[in-house]
PDB file of C-alpha atoms in Angstrom:
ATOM      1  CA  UNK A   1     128.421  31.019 174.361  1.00 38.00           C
ATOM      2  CA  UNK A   2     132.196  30.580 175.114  1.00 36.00           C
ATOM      3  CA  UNK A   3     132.595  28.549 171.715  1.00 37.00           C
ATOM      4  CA  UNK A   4     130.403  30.881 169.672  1.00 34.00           C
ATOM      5  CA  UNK A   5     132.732  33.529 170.786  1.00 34.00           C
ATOM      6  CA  UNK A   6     135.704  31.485 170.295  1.00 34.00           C
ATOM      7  CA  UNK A   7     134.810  30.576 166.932  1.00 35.00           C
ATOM      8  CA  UNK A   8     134.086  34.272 165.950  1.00 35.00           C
ATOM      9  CA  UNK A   9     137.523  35.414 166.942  1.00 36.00           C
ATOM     10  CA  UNK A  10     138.827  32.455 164.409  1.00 36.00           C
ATOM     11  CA  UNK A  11     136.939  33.010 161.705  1.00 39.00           C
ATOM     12  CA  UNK A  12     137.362  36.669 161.748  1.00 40.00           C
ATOM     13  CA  UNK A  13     139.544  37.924 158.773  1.00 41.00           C
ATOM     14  CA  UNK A  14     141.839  40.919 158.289  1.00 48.00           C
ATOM     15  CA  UNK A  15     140.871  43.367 155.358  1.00 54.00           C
ATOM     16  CA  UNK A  16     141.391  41.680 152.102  1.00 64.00           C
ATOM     17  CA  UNK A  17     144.959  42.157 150.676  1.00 72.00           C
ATOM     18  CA  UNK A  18     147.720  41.173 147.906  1.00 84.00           C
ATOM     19  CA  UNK A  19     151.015  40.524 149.253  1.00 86.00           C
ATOM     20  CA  UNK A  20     153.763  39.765 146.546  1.00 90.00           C
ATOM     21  CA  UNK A  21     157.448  39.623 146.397  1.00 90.00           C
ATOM     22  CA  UNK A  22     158.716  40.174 142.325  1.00 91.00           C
ATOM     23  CA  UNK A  23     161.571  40.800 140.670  1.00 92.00           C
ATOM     24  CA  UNK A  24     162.630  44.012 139.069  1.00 93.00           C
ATOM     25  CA  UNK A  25     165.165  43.968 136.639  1.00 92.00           C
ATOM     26  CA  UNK A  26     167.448  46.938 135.555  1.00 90.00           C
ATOM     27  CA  UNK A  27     165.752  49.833 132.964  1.00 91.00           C
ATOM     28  CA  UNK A  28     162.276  48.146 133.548  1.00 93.00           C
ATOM     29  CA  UNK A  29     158.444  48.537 134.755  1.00 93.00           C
ATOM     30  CA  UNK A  30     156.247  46.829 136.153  1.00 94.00           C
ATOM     31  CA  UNK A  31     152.671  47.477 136.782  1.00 94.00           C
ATOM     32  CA  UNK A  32     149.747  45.557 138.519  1.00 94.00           C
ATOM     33  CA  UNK A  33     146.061  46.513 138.222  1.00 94.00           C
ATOM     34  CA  UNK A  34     142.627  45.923 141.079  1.00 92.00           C
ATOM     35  CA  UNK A  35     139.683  46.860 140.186  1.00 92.00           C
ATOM     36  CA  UNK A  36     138.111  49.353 142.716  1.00 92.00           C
ATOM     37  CA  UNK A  37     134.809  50.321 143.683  1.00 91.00           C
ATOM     38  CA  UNK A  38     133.890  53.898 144.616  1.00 91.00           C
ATOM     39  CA  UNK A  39     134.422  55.071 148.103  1.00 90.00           C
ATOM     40  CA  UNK A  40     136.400  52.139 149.208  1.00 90.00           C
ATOM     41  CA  UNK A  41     139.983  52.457 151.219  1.00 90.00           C
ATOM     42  CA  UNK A  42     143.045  50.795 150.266  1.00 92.00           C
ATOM     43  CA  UNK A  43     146.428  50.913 151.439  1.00 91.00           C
ATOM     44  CA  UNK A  44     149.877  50.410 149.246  1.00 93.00           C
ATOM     45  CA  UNK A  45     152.774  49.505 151.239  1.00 92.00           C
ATOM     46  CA  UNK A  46     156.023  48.581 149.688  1.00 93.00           C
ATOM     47  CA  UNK A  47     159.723  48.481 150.035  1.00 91.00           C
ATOM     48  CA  UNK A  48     162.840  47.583 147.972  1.00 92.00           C
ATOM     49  CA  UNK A  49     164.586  44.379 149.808  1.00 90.00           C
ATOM     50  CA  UNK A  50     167.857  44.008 147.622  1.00 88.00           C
ATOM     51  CA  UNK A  51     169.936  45.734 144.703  1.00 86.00           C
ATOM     52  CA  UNK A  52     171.786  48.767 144.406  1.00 85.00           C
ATOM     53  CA  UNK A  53     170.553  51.513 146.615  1.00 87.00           C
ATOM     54  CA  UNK A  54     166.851  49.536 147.351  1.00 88.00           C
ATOM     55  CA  UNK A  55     165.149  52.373 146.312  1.00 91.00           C
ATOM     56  CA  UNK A  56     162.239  52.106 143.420  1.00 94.00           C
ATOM     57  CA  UNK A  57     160.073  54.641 141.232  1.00 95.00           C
ATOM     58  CA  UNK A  58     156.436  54.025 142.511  1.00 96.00           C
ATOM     59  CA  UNK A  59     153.494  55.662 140.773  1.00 96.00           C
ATOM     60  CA  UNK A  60     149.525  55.093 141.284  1.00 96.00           C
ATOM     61  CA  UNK A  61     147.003  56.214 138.611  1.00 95.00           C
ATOM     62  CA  UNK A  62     143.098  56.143 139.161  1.00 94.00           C
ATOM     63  CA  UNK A  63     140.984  54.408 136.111  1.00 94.00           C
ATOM     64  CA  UNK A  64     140.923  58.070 133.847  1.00 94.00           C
ATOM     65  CA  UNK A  65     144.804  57.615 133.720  1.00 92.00           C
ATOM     66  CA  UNK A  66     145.296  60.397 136.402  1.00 93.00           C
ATOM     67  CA  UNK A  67     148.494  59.828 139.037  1.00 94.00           C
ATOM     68  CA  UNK A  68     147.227  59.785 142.532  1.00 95.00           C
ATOM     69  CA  UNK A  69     150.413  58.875 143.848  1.00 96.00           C
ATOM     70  CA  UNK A  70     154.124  59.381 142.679  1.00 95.00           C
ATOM     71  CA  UNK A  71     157.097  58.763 143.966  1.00 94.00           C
ATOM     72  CA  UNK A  72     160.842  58.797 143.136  1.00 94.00           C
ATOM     73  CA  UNK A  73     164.130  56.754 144.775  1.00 92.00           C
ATOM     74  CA  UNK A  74     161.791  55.360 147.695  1.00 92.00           C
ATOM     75  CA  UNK A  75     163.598  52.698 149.499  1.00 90.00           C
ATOM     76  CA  UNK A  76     159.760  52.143 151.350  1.00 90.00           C
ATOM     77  CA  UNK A  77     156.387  53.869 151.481  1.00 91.00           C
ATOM     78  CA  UNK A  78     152.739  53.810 152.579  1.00 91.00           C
ATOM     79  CA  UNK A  79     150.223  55.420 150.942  1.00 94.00           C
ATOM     80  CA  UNK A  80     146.187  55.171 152.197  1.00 92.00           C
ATOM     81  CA  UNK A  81     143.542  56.241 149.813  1.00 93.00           C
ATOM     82  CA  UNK A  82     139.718  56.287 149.213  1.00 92.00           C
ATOM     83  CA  UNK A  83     138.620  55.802 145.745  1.00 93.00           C
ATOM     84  CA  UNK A  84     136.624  58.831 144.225  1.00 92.00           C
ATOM     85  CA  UNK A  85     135.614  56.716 140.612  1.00 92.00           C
ATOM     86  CA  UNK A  86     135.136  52.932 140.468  1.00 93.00           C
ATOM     87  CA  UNK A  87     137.241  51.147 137.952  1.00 93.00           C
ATOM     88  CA  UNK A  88     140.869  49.255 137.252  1.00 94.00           C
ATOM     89  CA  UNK A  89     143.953  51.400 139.270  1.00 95.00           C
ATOM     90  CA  UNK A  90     147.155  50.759 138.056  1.00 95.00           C
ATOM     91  CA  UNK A  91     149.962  50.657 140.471  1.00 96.00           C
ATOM     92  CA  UNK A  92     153.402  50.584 139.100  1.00 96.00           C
ATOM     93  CA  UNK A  93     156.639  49.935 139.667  1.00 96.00           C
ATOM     94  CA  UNK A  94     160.013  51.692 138.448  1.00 95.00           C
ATOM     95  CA  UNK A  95     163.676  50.552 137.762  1.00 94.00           C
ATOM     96  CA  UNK A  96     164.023  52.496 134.379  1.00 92.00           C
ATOM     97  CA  UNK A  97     166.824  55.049 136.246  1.00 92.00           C
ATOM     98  CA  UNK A  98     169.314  52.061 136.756  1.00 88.00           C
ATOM     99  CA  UNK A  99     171.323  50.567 134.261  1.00 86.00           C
ATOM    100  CA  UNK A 100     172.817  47.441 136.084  1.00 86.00           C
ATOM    101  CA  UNK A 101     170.843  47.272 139.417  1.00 86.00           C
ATOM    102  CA  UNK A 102     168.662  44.513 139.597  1.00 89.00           C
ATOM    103  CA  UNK A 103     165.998  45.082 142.576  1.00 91.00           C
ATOM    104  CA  UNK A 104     163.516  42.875 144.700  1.00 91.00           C
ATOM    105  CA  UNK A 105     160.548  44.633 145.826  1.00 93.00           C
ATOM    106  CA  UNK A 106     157.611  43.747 148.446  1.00 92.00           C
ATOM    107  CA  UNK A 107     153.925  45.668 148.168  1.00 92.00           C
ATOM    108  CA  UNK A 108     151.137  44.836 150.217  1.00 91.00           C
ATOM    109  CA  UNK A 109     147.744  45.842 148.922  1.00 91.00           C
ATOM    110  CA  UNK A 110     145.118  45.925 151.887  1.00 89.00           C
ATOM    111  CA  UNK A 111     141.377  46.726 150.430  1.00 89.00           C
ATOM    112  CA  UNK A 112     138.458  47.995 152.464  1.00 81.00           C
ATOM    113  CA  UNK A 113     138.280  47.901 155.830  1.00 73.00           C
ATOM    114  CA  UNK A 114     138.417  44.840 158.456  1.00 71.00           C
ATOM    115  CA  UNK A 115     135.657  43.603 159.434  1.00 69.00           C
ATOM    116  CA  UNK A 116     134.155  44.127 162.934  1.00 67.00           C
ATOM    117  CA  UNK A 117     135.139  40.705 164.814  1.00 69.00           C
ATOM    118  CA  UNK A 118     131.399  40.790 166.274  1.00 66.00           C
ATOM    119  CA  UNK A 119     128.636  40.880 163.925  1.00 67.00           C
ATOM    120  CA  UNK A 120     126.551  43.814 165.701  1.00 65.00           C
ATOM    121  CA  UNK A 121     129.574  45.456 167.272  1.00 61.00           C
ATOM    122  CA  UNK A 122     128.830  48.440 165.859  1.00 59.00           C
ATOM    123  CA  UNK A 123     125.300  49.084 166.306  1.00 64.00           C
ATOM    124  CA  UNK A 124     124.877  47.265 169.866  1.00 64.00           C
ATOM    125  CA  UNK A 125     124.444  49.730 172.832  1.00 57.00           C
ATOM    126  CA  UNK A 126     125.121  47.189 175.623  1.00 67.00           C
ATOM    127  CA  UNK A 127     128.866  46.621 176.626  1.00 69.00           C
ATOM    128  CA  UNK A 128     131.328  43.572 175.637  1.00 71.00           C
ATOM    129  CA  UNK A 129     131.332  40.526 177.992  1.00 78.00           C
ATOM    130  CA  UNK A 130     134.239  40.125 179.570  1.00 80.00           C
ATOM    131  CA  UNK A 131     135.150  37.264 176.939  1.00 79.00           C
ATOM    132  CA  UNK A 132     134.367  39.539 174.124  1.00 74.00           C
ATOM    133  CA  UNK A 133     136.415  42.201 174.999  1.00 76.00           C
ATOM    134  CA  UNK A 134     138.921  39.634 175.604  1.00 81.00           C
ATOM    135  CA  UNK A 135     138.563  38.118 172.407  1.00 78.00           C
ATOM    136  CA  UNK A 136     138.906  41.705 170.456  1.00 75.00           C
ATOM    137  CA  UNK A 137     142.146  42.396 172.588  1.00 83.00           C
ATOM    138  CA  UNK A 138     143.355  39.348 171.672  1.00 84.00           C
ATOM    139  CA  UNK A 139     142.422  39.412 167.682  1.00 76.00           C
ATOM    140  CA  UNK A 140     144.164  43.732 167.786  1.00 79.00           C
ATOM    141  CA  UNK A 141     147.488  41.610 169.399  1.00 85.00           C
ATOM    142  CA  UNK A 142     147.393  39.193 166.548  1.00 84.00           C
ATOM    143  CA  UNK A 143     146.821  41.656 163.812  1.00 77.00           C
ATOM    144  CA  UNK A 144     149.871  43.045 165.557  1.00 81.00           C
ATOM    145  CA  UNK A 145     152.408  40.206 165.685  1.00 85.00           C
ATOM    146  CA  UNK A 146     151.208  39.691 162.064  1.00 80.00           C
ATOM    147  CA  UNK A 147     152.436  43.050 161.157  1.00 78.00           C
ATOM    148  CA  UNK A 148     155.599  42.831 163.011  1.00 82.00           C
ATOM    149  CA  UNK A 149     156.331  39.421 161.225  1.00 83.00           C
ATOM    150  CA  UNK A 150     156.180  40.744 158.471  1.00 79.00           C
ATOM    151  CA  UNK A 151     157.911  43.973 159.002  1.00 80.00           C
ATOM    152  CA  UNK A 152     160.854  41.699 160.469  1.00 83.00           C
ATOM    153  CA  UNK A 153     160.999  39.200 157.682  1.00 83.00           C
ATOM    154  CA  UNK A 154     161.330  42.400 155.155  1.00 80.00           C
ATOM    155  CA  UNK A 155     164.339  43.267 157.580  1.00 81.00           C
ATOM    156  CA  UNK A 156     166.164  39.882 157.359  1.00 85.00           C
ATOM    157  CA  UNK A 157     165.991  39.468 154.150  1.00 80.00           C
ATOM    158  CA  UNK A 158     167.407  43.276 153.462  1.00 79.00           C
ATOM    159  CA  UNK A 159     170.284  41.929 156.334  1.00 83.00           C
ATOM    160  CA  UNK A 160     170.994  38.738 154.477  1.00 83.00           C
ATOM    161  CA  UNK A 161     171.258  40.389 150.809  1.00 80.00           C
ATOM    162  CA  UNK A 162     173.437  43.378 152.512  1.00 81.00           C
ATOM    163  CA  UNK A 163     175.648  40.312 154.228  1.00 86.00           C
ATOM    164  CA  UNK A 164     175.660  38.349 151.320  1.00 85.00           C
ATOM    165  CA  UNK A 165     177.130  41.071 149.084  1.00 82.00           C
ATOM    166  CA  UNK A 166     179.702  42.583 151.740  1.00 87.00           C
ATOM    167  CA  UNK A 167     180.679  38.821 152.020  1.00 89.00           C
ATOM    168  CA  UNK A 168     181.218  38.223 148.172  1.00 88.00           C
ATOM    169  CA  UNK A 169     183.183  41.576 147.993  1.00 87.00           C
ATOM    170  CA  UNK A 170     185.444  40.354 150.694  1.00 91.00           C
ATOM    171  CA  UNK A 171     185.904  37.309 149.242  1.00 91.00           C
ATOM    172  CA  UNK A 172     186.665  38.739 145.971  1.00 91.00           C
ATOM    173  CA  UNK A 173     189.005  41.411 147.565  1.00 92.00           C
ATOM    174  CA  UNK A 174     190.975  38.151 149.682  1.00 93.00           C
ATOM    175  CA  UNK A 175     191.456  36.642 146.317  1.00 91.00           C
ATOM    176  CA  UNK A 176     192.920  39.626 144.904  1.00 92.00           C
ATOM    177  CA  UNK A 177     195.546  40.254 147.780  1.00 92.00           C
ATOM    178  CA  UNK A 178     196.154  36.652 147.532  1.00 92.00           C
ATOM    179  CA  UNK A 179     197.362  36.535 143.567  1.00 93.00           C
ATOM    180  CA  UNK A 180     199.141  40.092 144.440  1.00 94.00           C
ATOM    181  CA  UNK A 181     201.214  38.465 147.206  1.00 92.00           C
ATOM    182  CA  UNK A 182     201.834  35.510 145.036  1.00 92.00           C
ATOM    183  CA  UNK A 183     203.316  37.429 142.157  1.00 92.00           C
ATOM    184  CA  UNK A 184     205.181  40.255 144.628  1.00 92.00           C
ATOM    185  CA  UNK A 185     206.770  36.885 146.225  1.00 90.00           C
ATOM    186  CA  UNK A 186     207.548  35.794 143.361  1.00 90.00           C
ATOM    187  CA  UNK A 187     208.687  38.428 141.972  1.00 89.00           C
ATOM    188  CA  UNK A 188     211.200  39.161 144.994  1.00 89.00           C
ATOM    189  CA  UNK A 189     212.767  35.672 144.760  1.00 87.00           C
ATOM    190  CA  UNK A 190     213.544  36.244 141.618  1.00 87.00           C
ATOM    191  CA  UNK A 191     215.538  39.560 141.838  1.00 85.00           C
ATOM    192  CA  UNK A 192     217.244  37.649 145.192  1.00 83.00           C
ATOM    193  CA  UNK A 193     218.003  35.155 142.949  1.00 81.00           C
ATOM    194  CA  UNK A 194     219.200  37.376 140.444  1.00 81.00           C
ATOM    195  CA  UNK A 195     221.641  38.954 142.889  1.00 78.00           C
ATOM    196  CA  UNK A 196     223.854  35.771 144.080  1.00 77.00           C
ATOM    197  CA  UNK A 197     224.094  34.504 141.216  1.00 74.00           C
ATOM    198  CA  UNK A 198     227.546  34.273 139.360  1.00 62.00           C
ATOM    199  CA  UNK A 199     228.341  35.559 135.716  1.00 61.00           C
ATOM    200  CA  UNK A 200     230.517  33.707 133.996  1.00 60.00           C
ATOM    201  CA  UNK A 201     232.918  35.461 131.912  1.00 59.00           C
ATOM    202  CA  UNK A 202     232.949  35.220 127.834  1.00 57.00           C
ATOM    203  CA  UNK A 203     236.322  33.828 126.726  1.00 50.00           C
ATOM    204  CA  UNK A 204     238.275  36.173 125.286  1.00 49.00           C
ATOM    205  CA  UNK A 205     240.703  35.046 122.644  1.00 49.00           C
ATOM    206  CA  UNK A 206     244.207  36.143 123.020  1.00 47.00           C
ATOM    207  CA  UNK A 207     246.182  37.022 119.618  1.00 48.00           C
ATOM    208  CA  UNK A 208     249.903  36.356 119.111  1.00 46.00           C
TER     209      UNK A 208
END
């Protein structure tokens, strides 16, 4: 019994889902499509990781072209829907309002719902075992730490782009000061220079 349950609680799977990290370049689009079926829940979730301000143009249109979801300058969302027509949604992503910001952007694209971990827990009438219940508490803490993984990997790598940039710009702004103290030093031996040294004076021919 202990393994059955056991085995249950490994096999059992989330809701099924697309994660992807792309690419965005400047004044473009991209758009993905998943073909739905009617009545069925699924859940967009998505957020800008690095370039200019991370924010991104998201728009979601149903399969008779019709936006069920639009947003502008979003630097992350969520959006939960149920399907009212069965067919190919289009989900799409904006850069077109920037003209030199090239963004990365994360969705995650959770379909239906997830699956009861036991096969009759929703139509039994008697209570969980004490390993069952222990099992379910343990599979909700999972589903958990998954989401927090993944919320804190999104958060790194918005750190390490933000620390990456602030460190190029300082680099770029040492270099600077750098030449300017080179000339300015320069410059200021020079006009030291300038000052001790001695003219000579032009000959002057004398007439008898």
């Amino acid at each position: 019994m202990r393994g059955w349950v056991l085995a249950l609680l490994l096999g059992a799977l989330r809701a099924s889902g697309t994660e992807l990290t792309f690419e965005l370049p400047d004044s473009d689009k991209q758009c993905f499509h998943q073909e739905l079926q009617r009545g069925l829940k699924f859940t967009l979730d998505y957020q800008v990781i690095t370039g200019g301000h991370y924010d991104v143009d998201c728009y979601i249109e149903d399969p008779n072209g019709r936006a069920i979801y639009r947003e502008t300058k979003k630097q992350y969302d969520s959006f939960p829907h149920h399907t009212e027509l069965a067919g190919i949604y289009t989900f799409c992503f904006s850069n077109e309002f920037s003209t030199f910001s090239h963004k990365t952007v994360y969705f995650n694209l959770q379909v239906g719902d997830e699956p009861p971990i036991l096969p009759d827990m929703g139509t039994r009438v008697t209570a969980l075992t004490q390993m069952e219940s222990a099992c379910v508490t343990i599979h909700e803490a999972l589903n958990a730490v998954i989401d927090s993984q993944t919320h804190y990997r999104l958060r790194e790598a918005q750190d390490r782009s933000r620390a990456e940039e602030l460190n190029g710009r300082v680099s770029y702004w040492s270099v600077g000061e750098t030449v300017i103290l080179f000339v300015v030093s320069v410059g200021q031996v020079m006009l030291l220079k300038s000052f001790f040294t001695e003219k000579r004076p032009g000959s002057s021919a004398a007439g008898t």
